[in-house]
Amino acid sequence: MTLRHAVAALALTAFAASPASAEPLKVAASFSILGDLVAQVGGDRVKVETLVGPDGDAHVFSPSPADAKKIAEAKVVFENGLALEGWMSRLVKSAGSRAPVIVAANGVKAREMKEDAGHGHGGRDDDEGGHAHPIDPHAWQSVPNVKVYVANIQDALVAADPEGKADYEANAAAYAAKLDALDAEIRAAWAKVPAERRRIITSHDAFGYYADAYGLQIVAPQGVSTEAEASAKDVARIIRQVKAERIPAVFIENVTDKRLVQRIAKETGAKIGGALYSDALSGKGGPAATYLDMMRSNLRELTSALQS
Ligand SMILES: [Zn+2]
């Protein structure tokens, strides 16, 4: 092939790869983990704006005018659902958006938080006007759940941009294969940790789906949201529990206050493990800049603290 032919061929390839130099589809995602998943499925056809960024707390978030602008410009809005983003519906309304709001966790089997047995409600909680058990929003901590997210994201992108159907399906299939490999890796690593050592403390209760999927026991002084502070009574109860059950390690999360977990470690002698990424990715240079990296980073921190 002559140089001229090669250049012409290159030009043709470039042209074929970006038909009619289409603008990417603008979409918004509520928080960093979901933003990464949408970007994986969307590929080059999609531009994702994320509202709650790296190390940010999606439970308690005050949207700014810049966030309203991202929503107003988005053709599709993605949220986790399961009551994570209590602020979203108001934001979408105030932004004047008519974009579909896609609940990524739709179809996932939600975990309900059981009423604490120590509260003495006689086993019923309908004495407060029938209030329901809180739903645990952290479904992304189980890899099989994220495959449900990916399928929902694919369907929503195909609906918004039917011309990209083949691309979205190919991206989703490739990413689902990576998720399967990740899931197998997590199971293999936990299989090497004795069952009686698979017990940890985290500050807020973000690893329930992880625990159910991979066989851990988690104790958390704060509930499933970071909104409510742990009570002195809850902290005292956990300190007793760590001592009585000899729970080997406590972990700090990237989105919560360190001091509570540090105090529990100090009073019980439990080891402080590394930082876990529960509700947000790390920044670009950090150990958890993507969902896949986040799950691997958490796995390393958890198993290395519990093995020895
Ligand atoms: Zn959380």
Short mmCIF file of C-alpha atoms and ligand atoms in Angstrom, two decimals:
data_model
loop_
_atom_site.label_atom_id
_atom_site.label_comp_id
_atom_site.label_asym_id
_atom_site.label_seq_id
_atom_site.Cartn_x
_atom_site.Cartn_y
_atom_site.Cartn_z
CA MET A 1 0.00 0.00 0.00
CA THR A 2 1.36 3.43 -0.90
CA LEU A 3 1.45 6.19 1.64
CA ARG A 4 -1.33 8.00 -0.19
CA HIS A 5 -3.54 4.94 -0.07
CA ALA A 6 -2.75 4.45 3.60
CA VAL A 7 -3.74 8.03 4.41
CA ALA A 8 -6.95 7.67 2.41
CA ALA A 9 -7.76 4.42 4.20
CA LEU A 10 -7.12 6.04 7.56
CA ALA A 11 -9.39 8.95 6.68
CA LEU A 12 -12.13 6.54 5.67
CA THR A 13 -11.78 4.59 8.92
CA ALA A 14 -11.99 7.78 10.94
CA PHE A 15 -15.07 8.81 8.99
CA ALA A 16 -16.77 5.44 9.52
CA ALA A 17 -16.04 5.50 13.26
CA SER A 18 -17.88 8.77 13.86
CA PRO A 19 -20.83 8.86 11.49
CA ALA A 20 -21.92 12.38 10.54
CA SER A 21 -19.70 13.69 13.40
CA ALA A 22 -22.68 13.26 15.72
CA GLU A 23 -22.68 15.11 19.02
CA PRO A 24 -22.50 12.70 21.96
CA LEU A 25 -25.74 12.06 23.82
CA LYS A 26 -25.71 14.14 27.00
CA VAL A 27 -26.83 12.23 30.08
CA ALA A 28 -26.55 12.78 33.83
CA ALA A 29 -25.85 10.31 36.63
CA SER A 30 -26.55 11.00 40.29
CA PHE A 31 -23.26 9.75 41.77
CA SER A 32 -19.76 8.70 40.74
CA ILE A 33 -20.19 4.91 40.80
CA LEU A 34 -23.28 5.08 38.59
CA GLY A 35 -21.56 7.65 36.36
CA ASP A 36 -18.79 5.14 35.66
CA LEU A 37 -21.29 2.37 34.82
CA VAL A 38 -23.16 4.66 32.41
CA ALA A 39 -19.88 5.69 30.78
CA GLN A 40 -18.87 2.03 30.34
CA VAL A 41 -22.10 1.23 28.49
CA GLY A 42 -22.32 4.56 26.67
CA GLY A 43 -18.76 4.57 25.34
CA ASP A 44 -17.96 7.29 22.81
CA ARG A 45 -21.60 7.98 21.96
CA VAL A 46 -22.42 9.36 25.39
CA LYS A 47 -21.18 12.25 27.53
CA VAL A 48 -21.90 11.63 31.21
CA GLU A 49 -22.17 14.42 33.76
CA THR A 50 -22.00 13.20 37.35
CA LEU A 51 -23.64 15.16 40.17
CA VAL A 52 -22.10 13.77 43.38
CA GLY A 53 -18.44 13.38 42.50
CA PRO A 54 -15.53 11.28 43.84
CA ASP A 55 -15.48 10.90 47.65
CA GLY A 56 -18.85 12.69 47.80
CA ASP A 57 -21.80 11.56 49.90
CA ALA A 58 -24.95 10.95 47.84
CA HIS A 59 -27.13 10.51 50.94
CA VAL A 60 -26.76 14.14 51.94
CA PHE A 61 -26.31 16.37 48.93
CA SER A 62 -27.31 19.94 48.22
CA PRO A 63 -27.52 20.39 44.45
CA SER A 64 -26.04 23.63 43.10
CA PRO A 65 -27.25 25.68 40.10
CA ALA A 66 -24.51 23.91 38.09
CA ASP A 67 -26.15 20.57 38.94
CA ALA A 68 -29.53 21.89 37.80
CA LYS A 69 -27.88 22.88 34.50
CA LYS A 70 -26.47 19.36 34.04
CA ILE A 71 -29.96 17.94 34.59
CA ALA A 72 -31.58 20.48 32.25
CA GLU A 73 -29.17 19.52 29.44
CA ALA A 74 -29.39 15.76 29.96
CA LYS A 75 -31.45 13.64 27.57
CA VAL A 76 -31.53 10.84 30.16
CA VAL A 77 -31.08 11.08 33.94
CA PHE A 78 -29.80 8.04 35.82
CA GLU A 79 -30.29 7.53 39.53
CA ASN A 80 -29.64 4.56 41.80
CA GLY A 81 -33.09 4.53 43.37
CA LEU A 82 -33.84 2.51 46.55
CA ALA A 83 -34.20 5.86 48.36
CA LEU A 84 -30.53 6.87 47.95
CA GLU A 85 -31.19 10.19 46.22
CA GLY A 86 -33.95 11.83 48.24
CA TRP A 87 -33.01 15.12 46.52
CA MET A 88 -33.39 13.97 42.91
CA SER A 89 -37.08 14.43 42.13
CA ARG A 90 -37.04 18.03 43.39
CA LEU A 91 -33.90 18.76 41.38
CA VAL A 92 -35.36 17.32 38.15
CA LYS A 93 -38.52 19.34 38.67
CA SER A 94 -36.72 22.61 39.45
CA ALA A 95 -34.43 22.11 36.43
CA GLY A 96 -37.54 21.93 34.24
CA SER A 97 -36.30 18.62 32.82
CA ARG A 98 -38.57 16.30 30.87
CA ALA A 99 -35.86 13.67 30.44
CA PRO A 100 -36.69 10.17 31.58
CA VAL A 101 -35.33 9.40 35.06
CA ILE A 102 -34.00 5.84 34.95
CA VAL A 103 -33.74 3.89 38.20
CA ALA A 104 -30.61 1.81 37.67
CA ALA A 105 -31.39 -0.59 40.52
CA ASN A 106 -34.80 -1.44 39.05
CA GLY A 107 -35.26 -5.21 39.30
CA VAL A 108 -32.66 -5.73 42.03
CA LYS A 109 -33.95 -7.55 45.10
CA ALA A 110 -33.89 -4.79 47.73
CA ARG A 111 -32.57 -5.43 51.22
CA GLU A 112 -34.79 -4.20 53.99
CA MET A 113 -33.16 -3.16 57.23
CA LYS A 114 -34.55 -5.21 60.05
CA GLU A 115 -35.59 -3.32 63.14
CA ASP A 116 -32.86 -3.71 65.73
CA ALA A 117 -33.84 -6.49 68.12
CA GLY A 118 -32.50 -4.42 71.02
CA HIS A 119 -35.07 -1.65 70.53
CA GLY A 120 -37.82 -3.51 72.34
CA HIS A 121 -40.65 -2.80 69.91
CA GLY A 122 -42.12 -6.21 70.56
CA GLY A 123 -41.22 -7.22 67.03
CA ARG A 124 -43.51 -4.72 65.32
CA ASP A 125 -42.73 -1.26 64.05
CA ASP A 126 -46.18 -0.07 63.05
CA ASP A 127 -46.57 2.09 66.14
CA GLU A 128 -45.30 5.12 64.23
CA GLY A 129 -48.09 5.44 61.72
CA GLY A 130 -47.09 2.32 59.80
CA HIS A 131 -43.61 3.52 58.77
CA ALA A 132 -41.81 0.93 56.67
CA HIS A 133 -38.44 -0.63 57.28
CA PRO A 134 -35.76 1.46 55.64
CA ILE A 135 -34.56 0.11 52.31
CA ASP A 136 -30.82 -0.40 51.90
CA PRO A 137 -29.72 1.55 48.79
CA HIS A 138 -26.16 0.14 48.45
CA ALA A 139 -27.09 -2.56 45.93
CA TRP A 140 -23.99 -1.81 43.78
CA GLN A 141 -21.80 -3.50 46.38
CA SER A 142 -22.93 -6.86 44.94
CA VAL A 143 -21.50 -7.49 41.47
CA PRO A 144 -24.51 -9.56 40.27
CA ASN A 145 -26.70 -6.55 41.08
CA VAL A 146 -24.50 -4.33 38.91
CA LYS A 147 -25.23 -6.61 35.96
CA VAL A 148 -28.88 -5.61 36.46
CA TYR A 149 -27.82 -1.93 36.51
CA VAL A 150 -25.90 -2.43 33.25
CA ALA A 151 -28.91 -4.03 31.53
CA ASN A 152 -31.12 -1.12 32.64
CA ILE A 153 -28.55 1.43 31.44
CA GLN A 154 -28.29 -0.33 28.07
CA ASP A 155 -32.08 -0.33 27.59
CA ALA A 156 -32.34 3.35 28.51
CA LEU A 157 -29.54 4.40 26.14
CA VAL A 158 -31.01 2.35 23.28
CA ALA A 159 -34.39 3.98 23.87
CA ALA A 160 -32.85 7.48 23.85
CA ASP A 161 -30.49 6.82 20.91
CA PRO A 162 -31.75 3.87 18.82
CA GLU A 163 -28.99 4.35 16.21
CA GLY A 164 -26.45 3.36 18.84
CA LYS A 165 -28.15 0.07 19.69
CA ALA A 166 -25.37 -2.18 18.39
CA ASP A 167 -22.69 -0.13 20.16
CA TYR A 168 -24.51 -0.06 23.49
CA GLU A 169 -25.21 -3.78 23.34
CA ALA A 170 -21.58 -4.57 22.51
CA ASN A 171 -20.28 -2.28 25.29
CA ALA A 172 -22.71 -3.76 27.82
CA ALA A 173 -21.79 -7.33 26.88
CA ALA A 174 -18.06 -6.62 27.13
CA TYR A 175 -18.50 -4.93 30.50
CA ALA A 176 -20.76 -7.74 31.79
CA ALA A 177 -17.94 -10.19 31.02
CA LYS A 178 -15.58 -8.05 33.12
CA LEU A 179 -18.15 -8.08 35.93
CA ASP A 180 -18.35 -11.87 35.79
CA ALA A 181 -14.57 -12.09 36.08
CA LEU A 182 -14.61 -9.65 39.01
CA ASP A 183 -17.33 -11.61 40.79
CA ALA A 184 -15.35 -14.85 40.42
CA GLU A 185 -12.22 -13.11 41.72
CA ILE A 186 -14.05 -11.83 44.81
CA ARG A 187 -15.51 -15.26 45.58
CA ALA A 188 -12.13 -16.96 45.15
CA ALA A 189 -10.43 -14.47 47.51
CA TRP A 190 -13.07 -14.88 50.24
CA ALA A 191 -12.90 -18.65 49.98
CA LYS A 192 -9.39 -18.36 51.47
CA VAL A 193 -10.54 -16.42 54.56
CA PRO A 194 -11.84 -18.61 57.42
CA ALA A 195 -15.55 -18.02 58.05
CA GLU A 196 -15.01 -16.98 61.69
CA ARG A 197 -12.72 -14.14 60.57
CA ARG A 198 -15.14 -12.70 58.02
CA ARG A 199 -16.53 -10.14 60.43
CA ILE A 200 -15.96 -6.41 60.25
CA ILE A 201 -17.12 -3.04 61.53
CA THR A 202 -17.79 -0.17 59.14
CA SER A 203 -19.07 3.25 60.15
CA HIS A 204 -22.26 3.30 58.08
CA ASP A 205 -24.17 0.24 56.97
CA ALA A 206 -23.12 0.22 53.31
CA PHE A 207 -21.93 -3.36 52.85
CA GLY A 208 -25.09 -5.39 53.49
CA TYR A 209 -25.45 -6.53 49.87
CA TYR A 210 -21.74 -7.31 49.79
CA ALA A 211 -22.06 -9.35 52.97
CA ASP A 212 -25.06 -11.25 51.62
CA ALA A 213 -23.35 -11.95 48.29
CA TYR A 214 -19.92 -12.93 49.60
CA GLY A 215 -20.51 -14.30 53.09
CA LEU A 216 -19.46 -11.64 55.61
CA GLN A 217 -20.90 -10.37 58.85
CA ILE A 218 -20.99 -6.57 59.11
CA VAL A 219 -21.67 -4.45 62.16
CA ALA A 220 -22.22 -0.71 61.63
CA PRO A 221 -22.97 1.96 64.23
CA GLN A 222 -24.68 4.22 61.70
CA GLY A 223 -27.66 3.01 59.70
CA VAL A 224 -27.96 2.69 55.93
CA SER A 225 -27.82 6.46 55.52
CA THR A 226 -25.07 8.79 56.70
CA GLU A 227 -27.77 11.33 57.57
CA ALA A 228 -28.36 10.16 61.15
CA GLU A 229 -25.57 10.16 63.75
CA ALA A 230 -24.92 6.98 65.68
CA SER A 231 -26.26 7.28 69.21
CA ALA A 232 -23.99 6.88 72.25
CA LYS A 233 -26.03 3.81 73.13
CA ASP A 234 -25.43 2.22 69.72
CA VAL A 235 -21.70 2.91 69.95
CA ALA A 236 -21.52 1.40 73.44
CA ARG A 237 -23.41 -1.67 72.22
CA ILE A 238 -21.01 -2.11 69.31
CA ILE A 239 -17.96 -1.78 71.54
CA ARG A 240 -19.37 -4.56 73.74
CA GLN A 241 -20.12 -6.65 70.65
CA VAL A 242 -16.62 -6.23 69.16
CA LYS A 243 -15.09 -7.34 72.44
CA ALA A 244 -17.48 -10.24 73.06
CA GLU A 245 -17.32 -11.59 69.51
CA ARG A 246 -13.66 -10.69 68.94
CA ILE A 247 -14.40 -8.97 65.63
CA PRO A 248 -10.92 -8.67 64.09
CA ALA A 249 -11.02 -5.40 62.16
CA VAL A 250 -12.78 -2.07 61.78
CA PHE A 251 -12.81 -0.06 58.54
CA ILE A 252 -13.04 3.58 57.63
CA GLU A 253 -15.04 4.61 54.55
CA ASN A 254 -14.21 7.35 52.12
CA VAL A 255 -17.54 9.10 52.69
CA THR A 256 -17.82 9.04 56.47
CA ASP A 257 -16.22 10.62 59.53
CA LYS A 258 -13.20 8.59 60.69
CA ARG A 259 -13.46 9.41 64.37
CA LEU A 260 -16.24 7.00 65.31
CA VAL A 261 -14.44 3.98 63.89
CA GLN A 262 -11.13 5.14 65.39
CA ARG A 263 -12.75 5.33 68.81
CA ILE A 264 -14.20 1.82 68.49
CA ALA A 265 -10.78 0.50 67.48
CA LYS A 266 -9.11 2.22 70.41
CA GLU A 267 -11.58 0.91 72.97
CA THR A 268 -11.64 -2.66 71.68
CA GLY A 269 -8.15 -3.27 70.33
CA ALA A 270 -9.58 -4.22 66.92
CA LYS A 271 -7.28 -3.49 64.02
CA ILE A 272 -8.06 -0.54 61.72
CA GLY A 273 -8.11 -1.77 58.13
CA GLY A 274 -7.57 0.48 55.12
CA ALA A 275 -10.17 2.83 53.67
CA LEU A 276 -13.16 1.20 52.01
CA TYR A 277 -14.98 2.84 49.11
CA SER A 278 -18.64 2.45 49.89
CA ASP A 279 -20.72 5.14 48.18
CA ALA A 280 -18.28 6.96 45.92
CA LEU A 281 -15.25 6.35 43.74
CA SER A 282 -11.86 7.88 44.48
CA GLY A 283 -10.44 10.68 42.38
CA LYS A 284 -8.68 9.78 39.12
CA GLY A 285 -5.27 9.07 40.65
CA GLY A 286 -6.73 7.07 43.56
CA PRO A 287 -7.12 3.31 44.03
CA ALA A 288 -10.83 3.27 43.19
CA ALA A 289 -11.30 5.51 40.17
CA THR A 290 -13.66 3.04 38.46
CA TYR A 291 -16.21 0.55 39.75
CA LEU A 292 -13.95 -2.41 38.88
CA ASP A 293 -10.99 -0.79 40.67
CA MET A 294 -13.16 0.12 43.66
CA MET A 295 -14.31 -3.46 44.16
CA ARG A 296 -10.74 -4.75 43.82
CA SER A 297 -9.40 -2.14 46.22
CA ASN A 298 -12.06 -3.00 48.82
CA LEU A 299 -11.36 -6.70 48.38
CA ARG A 300 -7.62 -6.17 48.97
CA GLU A 301 -8.20 -4.05 52.08
CA LEU A 302 -10.78 -6.42 53.55
CA THR A 303 -9.01 -9.70 52.96
CA SER A 304 -5.54 -8.45 53.91
CA ALA A 305 -6.83 -7.12 57.25
CA LEU A 306 -8.78 -10.28 58.03
CA GLN A 307 -6.31 -12.91 56.90
CA SER A 308 -3.60 -12.26 59.47
ZN ZN B 1 -24.28 4.90 52.07
#
